[in-house]
Amino acid sequence: MRLPDPGRRCRRSCTAPCVRNPAARYTDPLRREGDRRMLDRVLIRLAGALTAGLLCGLPVPVSLAVEPADEAPAPDGQAVYLRHCARCHQADGSGVDGLYPALTGLPAEGAERADAIRGLLAGRVGHLEVDGVAFDNPMPTHGFLGNETLAAALSHVLTRFGDADRPVTVEEVAEQRMALLRGHPAPTEPVTGESPLAEMPASQYVTSDGPPMTVDEFERARRVYYGRCTGCHGVLREGVAGSPLTPDVMRERGTEYLQSVINYGSSAGMPAWGTTADLAAEDINLLARYLQHPVPQPPDMDQFQVRDSWQLAVPPAERPARPQHGYDIDRLFVATLHDVGQIALIDGVDKRVINRIDVGRAPHRVSASASGRYLYVIGRDGTVSLVDLFLSPPARVASVRVGYEARTVAASAHPDFADAYALAGAYWPPQLVLLDGATLEPLRLVSTRGYASRGHRYHPEPRVSDIAASPLHPEFLSHVKETGHTFLFPYADGMRELVRIDELDTGIELRAGSFSADGRYYLTPTDADAVSVVDVGARQAVTEIPARVFGGNPGTSYHHAELGPVWVTSTMVDRDLVVIGTDPDDHPDQAWRVIEHVQGPASGSLFVSTHPASAHLWMDTPLNGAAEFSQGVAVFDRDALDAGYRLLPVARWSGLEAGPRRVIQPAYSPDGREVWLAVWNPQDSGSAIVVVDDRTLEPVASIRAPDLITPTRLYNVGMLRGAARTADVAGTPDGPALYAAHCATCHGVYGEGDGPMRPALSASLKDLRYLSARNDGAYPERFVREIVDGRGTRAVHGPRDMPVWGAALADVPGEPIEALVEFLRTIQVTP
């Protein structure tokens, strides 16, 4: 991790492209409509969804935003009309009697002209009467088209089929678009998160071609499918991680066969829904019959609906400037409580549950803001919650729903944009939503539908599988699983304007990944048995490494004593650890290839973990069928992975006596001394969190409380915000990384005393860049060392709010205090 040039004075006030991201061309959505990514590709991409909506009689709301890219000619109004409108209203605008009204004689001026524009943007639902004839078919929204495109289409209609004297202008469309958006303000009262994907409405099909079903049976089966099956088979049943379940294939299989597979599962990884008692026999029968009927058309979720869901319970002006409690925020742990839609905050010092916070159904992933003040929690129901850790007790201050099903969210990590933005990604609808970091106000929505990078097959449901914030550029990396693209999503002030989103071809079936030890590369396993590598600094795809990583987890990175910098992952379907070299500069012979395959205890792994201050690598196996492995965790000597492992009986240490007691996700404390593990049980059996000493591998504590209900994920706040990234690829202390992790929160990114924690401090912070200037031009090295270390001088010299870093960093390898002293020397400036 590197800090920006201290001489750089960027404070997010400019509108020019950032010098760190010269490829990004910032555009104006009104004036630069032509700068869009292949207009025809965007139109074709959404034509399938639009057609499906028309056939089903449903509106198909999609994004208000357009995607800028290469220069395209001005759209032809007639061509746009024929592509999007003529199917219903006919090529000559005559319509279809009783179904779709004629477009002749539309109002050319005044309020009715504005209504026509707004109707095209937002669609129409309900009864409509034209010249005494009633029409009830809904009109889909066309807000996904750009202002210039819509203006051209409307101009064609008004001048070709009507008597308009002037065409519709881009400015008119833009004005009505903004009026619609402003009509959806943020409510001020908090509400409970909406229902999960099983509650998502959809059209119904009960046809004579499939087995007999009543409408009520179909609806019940649909809810079962949405609640249990979409994660692998997709909302549209096209198949994502699992096989396609299209009606023609399902009818060939037949009800009896389908019931058997659903009941007993398969060797490919499908759960045995019947034998595990997750589904009753009646539900399995309903599901088997349901799959032989056409796929119901699910609704989309456009920017209007996202904005309608936005809840701002506590505005930033009403939040405290400093923590209102005595907890060490970096030592707080977060457990996601799947079945009750909450997170539990746990004090890492006294190991007690502080409180539980409602965050929406099935919380899945947690991200922390760069300052550590905010948590961003996304549930599988698409609800993003903002938790303020300064409050006493910490509480949710805002929420928004970005889709019906989602998995991932990340907070901006660039030093110039700490706490400024968050990006959330949805499975359905497949889209990205940029959010304000302090309020969760939705700023921009981008659909991910498109063509696969391999084979160029159009995919209607390419899910957002992972989002990571680049530490080197002000942008997010976002993986689109099924199409094999990684979006480089830049952020800057005024994000309501359009910016260029670059796409990298990074391989299909992308899962979630993690950074290399130096933060330069991002490595991601794919279900195509390869590991994708992105150079975050150069903003380009590096390679795809052949490896057995189907079902692989995000992995972890560290400096191996013999092999150098490596990235390690495990998988759900194999017992092996896969070790890949990540240093093409100093270890070119080992870079970007599998250098070790190490046999682990069993398959069924979800996480591996290590820490710069640790000698161990931890591997869980909660999905394994044998209790010996699912109830324990394997610990390796990370510098001798092939020497075997020690299997720790974590479930037994928990004190729980009943239930499956599956052990999930080893999570380190920021100093690397402790490893926390969730012990999952169903609601009626009780769960726990076990704390283990990383050096002795002995239990420290078992946290059991009624508050801990089905913990499925476990995070440490300090680790989330990168406080542990204090060593470079050589294993020696990295001064800039140490400063960023431990000092910048108060002293600011450039040492100017303007960090986000500054208002909470009682001491006055001096500008660290002028230490030499205040000492007649000589860097006061001894004085700086004594103040930073603090063990011998803090009580005498103060400042009283400053930690004693000599003690706090005692376990960091090498000489961390010297690294900080030398870093402060490098930022000195001459007045």
PDB file of C-alpha atoms in Angstrom, residues 479-719:
ATOM      1  CA  HIS A 479     -16.477  -8.616 -11.014  1.00  0.00           C
ATOM      2  CA  VAL A 480     -19.390  -9.594 -13.262  1.00  0.00           C
ATOM      3  CA  LYS A 481     -19.406 -13.344 -12.879  1.00  0.00           C
ATOM      4  CA  GLU A 482     -21.128 -14.794 -15.923  1.00  0.00           C
ATOM      5  CA  THR A 483     -19.783 -12.414 -18.590  1.00  0.00           C
ATOM      6  CA  GLY A 484     -16.180 -12.472 -17.382  1.00  0.00           C
ATOM      7  CA  HIS A 485     -15.719  -8.718 -17.099  1.00  0.00           C
ATOM      8  CA  THR A 486     -14.154  -6.633 -14.354  1.00  0.00           C
ATOM      9  CA  PHE A 487     -15.551  -3.105 -14.305  1.00  0.00           C
ATOM     10  CA  LEU A 488     -13.178  -0.341 -13.214  1.00  0.00           C
ATOM     11  CA  PHE A 489     -15.747   1.991 -11.679  1.00  0.00           C
ATOM     12  CA  PRO A 490     -14.214   5.423 -10.908  1.00  0.00           C
ATOM     13  CA  TYR A 491     -15.596   7.782  -8.306  1.00  0.00           C
ATOM     14  CA  ALA A 492     -15.212  11.556  -7.961  1.00  0.00           C
ATOM     15  CA  ASP A 493     -17.147  14.575  -6.751  1.00  0.00           C
ATOM     16  CA  GLY A 494     -20.392  15.110  -8.593  1.00  0.00           C
ATOM     17  CA  MET A 495     -20.956  11.430  -9.370  1.00  0.00           C
ATOM     18  CA  ARG A 496     -24.404  12.169 -10.729  1.00  0.00           C
ATOM     19  CA  GLU A 497     -22.485  13.003 -13.882  1.00  0.00           C
ATOM     20  CA  LEU A 498     -21.405  10.159 -16.099  1.00  0.00           C
ATOM     21  CA  VAL A 499     -17.866   8.864 -16.140  1.00  0.00           C
ATOM     22  CA  ARG A 500     -16.189   6.281 -18.266  1.00  0.00           C
ATOM     23  CA  ILE A 501     -16.275   2.751 -16.870  1.00  0.00           C
ATOM     24  CA  ASP A 502     -13.490   0.629 -18.302  1.00  0.00           C
ATOM     25  CA  GLU A 503     -14.068  -3.114 -18.666  1.00  0.00           C
ATOM     26  CA  LEU A 504     -11.323  -5.721 -18.404  1.00  0.00           C
ATOM     27  CA  ASP A 505     -11.622  -9.217 -19.864  1.00  0.00           C
ATOM     28  CA  THR A 506     -10.742 -11.281 -16.796  1.00  0.00           C
ATOM     29  CA  GLY A 507     -12.295 -14.698 -17.419  1.00  0.00           C
ATOM     30  CA  ILE A 508     -15.763 -16.123 -16.963  1.00  0.00           C
ATOM     31  CA  GLU A 509     -17.306 -17.464 -13.732  1.00  0.00           C
ATOM     32  CA  LEU A 510     -15.491 -14.966 -11.513  1.00  0.00           C
ATOM     33  CA  ARG A 511     -15.885 -15.471  -7.771  1.00  0.00           C
ATOM     34  CA  ALA A 512     -14.619 -13.192  -4.953  1.00  0.00           C
ATOM     35  CA  GLY A 513     -10.916 -12.354  -4.715  1.00  0.00           C
ATOM     36  CA  SER A 514      -8.316 -10.560  -2.606  1.00  0.00           C
ATOM     37  CA  PHE A 515      -5.231  -8.364  -2.965  1.00  0.00           C
ATOM     38  CA  SER A 516      -1.631  -9.502  -3.107  1.00  0.00           C
ATOM     39  CA  ALA A 517       0.497  -8.672  -0.062  1.00  0.00           C
ATOM     40  CA  ASP A 518       1.674  -5.378  -1.555  1.00  0.00           C
ATOM     41  CA  GLY A 519      -1.807  -4.314  -2.701  1.00  0.00           C
ATOM     42  CA  ARG A 520      -0.760  -4.093  -6.346  1.00  0.00           C
ATOM     43  CA  TYR A 521      -2.535  -7.161  -7.749  1.00  0.00           C
ATOM     44  CA  TYR A 522      -6.024  -8.559  -7.282  1.00  0.00           C
ATOM     45  CA  LEU A 523      -6.358 -12.331  -7.617  1.00  0.00           C
ATOM     46  CA  THR A 524      -9.695 -14.062  -8.121  1.00  0.00           C
ATOM     47  CA  PRO A 525     -10.537 -17.764  -8.462  1.00  0.00           C
ATOM     48  CA  THR A 526     -13.020 -18.677 -11.174  1.00  0.00           C
ATOM     49  CA  ASP A 527     -15.343 -21.627 -11.609  1.00  0.00           C
ATOM     50  CA  ALA A 528     -13.662 -22.146 -14.980  1.00  0.00           C
ATOM     51  CA  ASP A 529     -10.656 -23.550 -13.058  1.00  0.00           C
ATOM     52  CA  ALA A 530      -8.408 -20.531 -13.407  1.00  0.00           C
ATOM     53  CA  VAL A 531      -7.185 -17.647 -11.272  1.00  0.00           C
ATOM     54  CA  SER A 532      -7.655 -14.190 -12.769  1.00  0.00           C
ATOM     55  CA  VAL A 533      -4.992 -11.555 -12.049  1.00  0.00           C
ATOM     56  CA  VAL A 534      -5.559  -7.796 -12.362  1.00  0.00           C
ATOM     57  CA  ASP A 535      -2.746  -5.254 -12.023  1.00  0.00           C
ATOM     58  CA  VAL A 536      -4.506  -2.636  -9.901  1.00  0.00           C
ATOM     59  CA  GLY A 537      -1.787  -0.053 -10.437  1.00  0.00           C
ATOM     60  CA  ALA A 538      -1.640  -0.401 -14.226  1.00  0.00           C
ATOM     61  CA  ARG A 539      -5.416  -0.943 -14.461  1.00  0.00           C
ATOM     62  CA  GLN A 540      -5.122  -3.953 -16.745  1.00  0.00           C
ATOM     63  CA  ALA A 541      -5.646  -7.702 -16.776  1.00  0.00           C
ATOM     64  CA  VAL A 542      -2.388  -9.611 -16.350  1.00  0.00           C
ATOM     65  CA  THR A 543      -3.165 -13.276 -16.940  1.00  0.00           C
ATOM     66  CA  GLU A 544      -5.348 -16.263 -16.129  1.00  0.00           C
ATOM     67  CA  ILE A 545      -3.549 -19.031 -14.270  1.00  0.00           C
ATOM     68  CA  PRO A 546      -4.803 -22.600 -14.839  1.00  0.00           C
ATOM     69  CA  ALA A 547      -5.595 -24.064 -11.417  1.00  0.00           C
ATOM     70  CA  ARG A 548      -8.104 -26.394  -9.758  1.00  0.00           C
ATOM     71  CA  VAL A 549     -10.056 -23.659  -8.000  1.00  0.00           C
ATOM     72  CA  PHE A 550     -13.690 -24.441  -8.833  1.00  0.00           C
ATOM     73  CA  GLY A 551     -15.640 -23.182  -5.821  1.00  0.00           C
ATOM     74  CA  GLY A 552     -12.583 -21.278  -4.615  1.00  0.00           C
ATOM     75  CA  ASN A 553     -12.693 -18.693  -1.833  1.00  0.00           C
ATOM     76  CA  PRO A 554     -11.182 -15.164  -1.814  1.00  0.00           C
ATOM     77  CA  GLY A 555      -7.852 -16.454  -0.522  1.00  0.00           C
ATOM     78  CA  THR A 556      -5.145 -14.714   1.482  1.00  0.00           C
ATOM     79  CA  SER A 557      -1.675 -13.293   0.734  1.00  0.00           C
ATOM     80  CA  TYR A 558       1.611 -13.194   2.632  1.00  0.00           C
ATOM     81  CA  HIS A 559       5.400 -13.378   2.249  1.00  0.00           C
ATOM     82  CA  HIS A 560       6.548 -17.005   2.306  1.00  0.00           C
ATOM     83  CA  ALA A 561      10.032 -17.464   3.786  1.00  0.00           C
ATOM     84  CA  GLU A 562      11.243 -19.504   0.786  1.00  0.00           C
ATOM     85  CA  LEU A 563       8.777 -18.861  -2.022  1.00  0.00           C
ATOM     86  CA  GLY A 564       8.452 -15.107  -1.583  1.00  0.00           C
ATOM     87  CA  PRO A 565       5.104 -13.310  -1.940  1.00  0.00           C
ATOM     88  CA  VAL A 566       2.281 -15.808  -2.469  1.00  0.00           C
ATOM     89  CA  TRP A 567      -1.504 -15.991  -2.666  1.00  0.00           C
ATOM     90  CA  VAL A 568      -3.263 -19.054  -1.246  1.00  0.00           C
ATOM     91  CA  THR A 569      -6.810 -20.308  -1.653  1.00  0.00           C
ATOM     92  CA  SER A 570      -8.877 -23.406  -0.893  1.00  0.00           C
ATOM     93  CA  THR A 571     -12.144 -24.638  -2.398  1.00  0.00           C
ATOM     94  CA  MET A 572     -15.520 -26.130  -1.580  1.00  0.00           C
ATOM     95  CA  VAL A 573     -15.033 -29.190  -3.804  1.00  0.00           C
ATOM     96  CA  ASP A 574     -11.367 -30.112  -3.251  1.00  0.00           C
ATOM     97  CA  ARG A 575      -9.209 -30.614  -0.170  1.00  0.00           C
ATOM     98  CA  ASP A 576      -6.107 -28.931  -1.595  1.00  0.00           C
ATOM     99  CA  LEU A 577      -4.546 -25.573  -0.875  1.00  0.00           C
ATOM    100  CA  VAL A 578      -3.447 -23.833  -4.085  1.00  0.00           C
ATOM    101  CA  VAL A 579      -0.341 -21.625  -3.764  1.00  0.00           C
ATOM    102  CA  ILE A 580       0.483 -19.046  -6.473  1.00  0.00           C
ATOM    103  CA  GLY A 581       3.479 -16.714  -6.710  1.00  0.00           C
ATOM    104  CA  THR A 582       2.654 -12.988  -6.935  1.00  0.00           C
ATOM    105  CA  ASP A 583       6.004 -11.201  -7.362  1.00  0.00           C
ATOM    106  CA  PRO A 584       7.008 -10.877 -11.036  1.00  0.00           C
ATOM    107  CA  ASP A 585       9.753  -8.357 -10.192  1.00  0.00           C
ATOM    108  CA  ASP A 586      11.899 -10.255  -7.673  1.00  0.00           C
ATOM    109  CA  HIS A 587      10.584 -13.818  -8.162  1.00  0.00           C
ATOM    110  CA  PRO A 588       9.797 -13.973 -11.904  1.00  0.00           C
ATOM    111  CA  ASP A 589      10.273 -17.755 -12.144  1.00  0.00           C
ATOM    112  CA  GLN A 590       7.470 -18.358  -9.667  1.00  0.00           C
ATOM    113  CA  ALA A 591       5.132 -15.534 -10.562  1.00  0.00           C
ATOM    114  CA  TRP A 592       1.695 -16.276 -11.978  1.00  0.00           C
ATOM    115  CA  ARG A 593       1.843 -20.043 -11.711  1.00  0.00           C
ATOM    116  CA  VAL A 594       0.840 -22.693  -9.198  1.00  0.00           C
ATOM    117  CA  ILE A 595       4.012 -23.363  -7.221  1.00  0.00           C
ATOM    118  CA  GLU A 596       2.497 -25.691  -4.617  1.00  0.00           C
ATOM    119  CA  HIS A 597      -0.506 -27.978  -4.237  1.00  0.00           C
ATOM    120  CA  VAL A 598      -0.846 -28.799  -0.544  1.00  0.00           C
ATOM    121  CA  GLN A 599      -3.259 -31.414   0.745  1.00  0.00           C
ATOM    122  CA  GLY A 600      -5.604 -30.056   3.390  1.00  0.00           C
ATOM    123  CA  PRO A 601      -7.885 -31.942   5.762  1.00  0.00           C
ATOM    124  CA  ALA A 602     -11.023 -32.096   3.604  1.00  0.00           C
ATOM    125  CA  SER A 603     -13.193 -30.356   1.036  1.00  0.00           C
ATOM    126  CA  GLY A 604     -15.916 -27.870   1.917  1.00  0.00           C
ATOM    127  CA  SER A 605     -13.718 -24.867   2.699  1.00  0.00           C
ATOM    128  CA  LEU A 606     -15.030 -21.304   2.605  1.00  0.00           C
ATOM    129  CA  PHE A 607     -12.112 -19.263   4.016  1.00  0.00           C
ATOM    130  CA  VAL A 608      -8.368 -19.287   4.571  1.00  0.00           C
ATOM    131  CA  SER A 609      -6.666 -16.624   6.650  1.00  0.00           C
ATOM    132  CA  THR A 610      -3.289 -15.375   7.880  1.00  0.00           C
ATOM    133  CA  HIS A 611      -1.774 -12.166   9.294  1.00  0.00           C
ATOM    134  CA  PRO A 612       1.537 -10.286   8.825  1.00  0.00           C
ATOM    135  CA  ALA A 613       2.435 -10.969  12.474  1.00  0.00           C
ATOM    136  CA  SER A 614       1.448 -14.658  12.390  1.00  0.00           C
ATOM    137  CA  ALA A 615       3.355 -17.836  11.578  1.00  0.00           C
ATOM    138  CA  HIS A 616       0.156 -19.713  10.743  1.00  0.00           C
ATOM    139  CA  LEU A 617      -2.412 -20.157   7.995  1.00  0.00           C
ATOM    140  CA  TRP A 618      -5.934 -21.189   9.019  1.00  0.00           C
ATOM    141  CA  MET A 619      -8.384 -23.172   6.850  1.00  0.00           C
ATOM    142  CA  ASP A 620     -12.033 -23.903   7.671  1.00  0.00           C
ATOM    143  CA  THR A 621     -14.136 -26.748   6.198  1.00  0.00           C
ATOM    144  CA  PRO A 622     -17.722 -26.030   7.358  1.00  0.00           C
ATOM    145  CA  LEU A 623     -19.380 -27.581   4.292  1.00  0.00           C
ATOM    146  CA  ASN A 624     -17.771 -30.996   4.689  1.00  0.00           C
ATOM    147  CA  GLY A 625     -20.136 -33.842   5.486  1.00  0.00           C
ATOM    148  CA  ALA A 626     -17.938 -35.322   8.227  1.00  0.00           C
ATOM    149  CA  ALA A 627     -18.302 -33.722  11.660  1.00  0.00           C
ATOM    150  CA  GLU A 628     -14.597 -34.255  12.353  1.00  0.00           C
ATOM    151  CA  PHE A 629     -13.792 -31.627   9.725  1.00  0.00           C
ATOM    152  CA  SER A 630     -16.846 -29.351   9.733  1.00  0.00           C
ATOM    153  CA  GLN A 631     -16.529 -28.883  13.512  1.00  0.00           C
ATOM    154  CA  GLY A 632     -12.826 -28.059  13.483  1.00  0.00           C
ATOM    155  CA  VAL A 633     -10.276 -25.847  11.779  1.00  0.00           C
ATOM    156  CA  ALA A 634      -6.915 -26.773  10.252  1.00  0.00           C
ATOM    157  CA  VAL A 635      -3.825 -24.734  11.136  1.00  0.00           C
ATOM    158  CA  PHE A 636      -0.687 -24.859   8.948  1.00  0.00           C
ATOM    159  CA  ASP A 637       2.826 -23.534   9.392  1.00  0.00           C
ATOM    160  CA  ARG A 638       2.530 -20.994   6.609  1.00  0.00           C
ATOM    161  CA  ASP A 639       6.229 -21.262   5.687  1.00  0.00           C
ATOM    162  CA  ALA A 640       6.045 -25.086   5.568  1.00  0.00           C
ATOM    163  CA  LEU A 641       2.582 -25.826   4.240  1.00  0.00           C
ATOM    164  CA  ASP A 642       3.548 -29.329   3.119  1.00  0.00           C
ATOM    165  CA  ALA A 643       4.551 -30.288   6.677  1.00  0.00           C
ATOM    166  CA  GLY A 644       0.948 -31.082   7.548  1.00  0.00           C
ATOM    167  CA  TYR A 645      -1.611 -29.378   9.721  1.00  0.00           C
ATOM    168  CA  ARG A 646      -3.094 -29.446  13.192  1.00  0.00           C
ATOM    169  CA  LEU A 647      -6.863 -29.921  13.431  1.00  0.00           C
ATOM    170  CA  LEU A 648      -8.277 -27.901  16.333  1.00  0.00           C
ATOM    171  CA  PRO A 649     -11.561 -29.110  17.951  1.00  0.00           C
ATOM    172  CA  VAL A 650     -13.218 -25.706  17.941  1.00  0.00           C
ATOM    173  CA  ALA A 651     -16.782 -27.014  18.273  1.00  0.00           C
ATOM    174  CA  ARG A 652     -15.815 -28.908  21.431  1.00  0.00           C
ATOM    175  CA  TRP A 653     -14.111 -25.817  22.823  1.00  0.00           C
ATOM    176  CA  SER A 654     -17.319 -23.849  22.278  1.00  0.00           C
ATOM    177  CA  GLY A 655     -19.136 -25.798  24.976  1.00  0.00           C
ATOM    178  CA  LEU A 656     -22.116 -26.400  22.693  1.00  0.00           C
ATOM    179  CA  GLU A 657     -23.429 -29.930  23.044  1.00  0.00           C
ATOM    180  CA  ALA A 658     -25.969 -30.268  20.224  1.00  0.00           C
ATOM    181  CA  GLY A 659     -26.421 -29.348  16.575  1.00  0.00           C
ATOM    182  CA  PRO A 660     -24.094 -29.467  13.557  1.00  0.00           C
ATOM    183  CA  ARG A 661     -21.762 -26.846  15.144  1.00  0.00           C
ATOM    184  CA  ARG A 662     -20.091 -25.890  11.865  1.00  0.00           C
ATOM    185  CA  VAL A 663     -16.932 -23.783  12.293  1.00  0.00           C
ATOM    186  CA  ILE A 664     -16.723 -20.829   9.898  1.00  0.00           C
ATOM    187  CA  GLN A 665     -14.323 -18.047   8.895  1.00  0.00           C
ATOM    188  CA  PRO A 666     -11.168 -17.609  10.998  1.00  0.00           C
ATOM    189  CA  ALA A 667     -10.851 -13.850  11.645  1.00  0.00           C
ATOM    190  CA  TYR A 668      -7.709 -12.281  13.097  1.00  0.00           C
ATOM    191  CA  SER A 669      -7.520  -9.481  15.628  1.00  0.00           C
ATOM    192  CA  PRO A 670      -5.607  -6.438  14.285  1.00  0.00           C
ATOM    193  CA  ASP A 671      -2.429  -7.328  16.204  1.00  0.00           C
ATOM    194  CA  GLY A 672      -2.510 -10.925  14.974  1.00  0.00           C
ATOM    195  CA  ARG A 673      -2.537 -12.412  18.466  1.00  0.00           C
ATOM    196  CA  GLU A 674      -6.017 -13.934  18.368  1.00  0.00           C
ATOM    197  CA  VAL A 675      -8.139 -15.804  15.836  1.00  0.00           C
ATOM    198  CA  TRP A 676     -11.917 -15.713  16.223  1.00  0.00           C
ATOM    199  CA  LEU A 677     -14.165 -18.401  14.721  1.00  0.00           C
ATOM    200  CA  ALA A 678     -17.949 -18.615  14.430  1.00  0.00           C
ATOM    201  CA  VAL A 679     -19.580 -21.888  15.484  1.00  0.00           C
ATOM    202  CA  TRP A 680     -22.858 -22.046  13.575  1.00  0.00           C
ATOM    203  CA  ASN A 681     -25.954 -23.883  14.732  1.00  0.00           C
ATOM    204  CA  PRO A 682     -29.648 -23.612  13.845  1.00  0.00           C
ATOM    205  CA  GLN A 683     -31.723 -21.175  15.878  1.00  0.00           C
ATOM    206  CA  ASP A 684     -33.005 -23.811  18.284  1.00  0.00           C
ATOM    207  CA  SER A 685     -29.556 -25.127  19.244  1.00  0.00           C
ATOM    208  CA  GLY A 686     -27.556 -22.013  20.107  1.00  0.00           C
ATOM    209  CA  SER A 687     -24.326 -20.793  18.493  1.00  0.00           C
ATOM    210  CA  ALA A 688     -21.005 -19.465  19.763  1.00  0.00           C
ATOM    211  CA  ILE A 689     -17.804 -17.652  18.876  1.00  0.00           C
ATOM    212  CA  VAL A 690     -14.530 -19.235  19.965  1.00  0.00           C
ATOM    213  CA  VAL A 691     -11.345 -17.190  20.440  1.00  0.00           C
ATOM    214  CA  VAL A 692      -7.999 -18.979  19.986  1.00  0.00           C
ATOM    215  CA  ASP A 693      -4.466 -17.803  20.797  1.00  0.00           C
ATOM    216  CA  ASP A 694      -2.606 -17.768  17.467  1.00  0.00           C
ATOM    217  CA  ARG A 695       0.750 -18.586  19.084  1.00  0.00           C
ATOM    218  CA  THR A 696      -0.210 -21.423  21.424  1.00  0.00           C
ATOM    219  CA  LEU A 697      -3.261 -22.626  19.435  1.00  0.00           C
ATOM    220  CA  GLU A 698      -5.137 -22.942  22.714  1.00  0.00           C
ATOM    221  CA  PRO A 699      -8.657 -21.593  23.387  1.00  0.00           C
ATOM    222  CA  VAL A 700      -8.903 -18.183  25.031  1.00  0.00           C
ATOM    223  CA  ALA A 701     -12.674 -17.764  25.335  1.00  0.00           C
ATOM    224  CA  SER A 702     -16.021 -19.072  24.153  1.00  0.00           C
ATOM    225  CA  ILE A 703     -18.615 -16.357  23.657  1.00  0.00           C
ATOM    226  CA  ARG A 704     -22.097 -17.807  24.112  1.00  0.00           C
ATOM    227  CA  ALA A 705     -25.121 -15.576  24.362  1.00  0.00           C
ATOM    228  CA  PRO A 706     -28.768 -15.553  23.320  1.00  0.00           C
ATOM    229  CA  ASP A 707     -27.759 -12.673  21.041  1.00  0.00           C
ATOM    230  CA  LEU A 708     -25.678 -14.960  18.817  1.00  0.00           C
ATOM    231  CA  ILE A 709     -28.207 -16.543  16.461  1.00  0.00           C
ATOM    232  CA  THR A 710     -26.911 -18.363  13.363  1.00  0.00           C
ATOM    233  CA  PRO A 711     -23.604 -16.477  12.862  1.00  0.00           C
ATOM    234  CA  THR A 712     -22.452 -17.166   9.304  1.00  0.00           C
ATOM    235  CA  ARG A 713     -19.760 -14.495   8.830  1.00  0.00           C
ATOM    236  CA  LEU A 714     -17.241 -12.923  11.210  1.00  0.00           C
ATOM    237  CA  TYR A 715     -15.184  -9.757  10.661  1.00  0.00           C
ATOM    238  CA  ASN A 716     -12.818  -7.506  12.608  1.00  0.00           C
ATOM    239  CA  VAL A 717     -13.254  -3.771  12.001  1.00  0.00           C
ATOM    240  CA  GLY A 718      -9.536  -2.996  12.083  1.00  0.00           C
ATOM    241  CA  MET A 719      -8.757  -5.749   9.600  1.00  0.00           C
TER     242      MET A 719
END
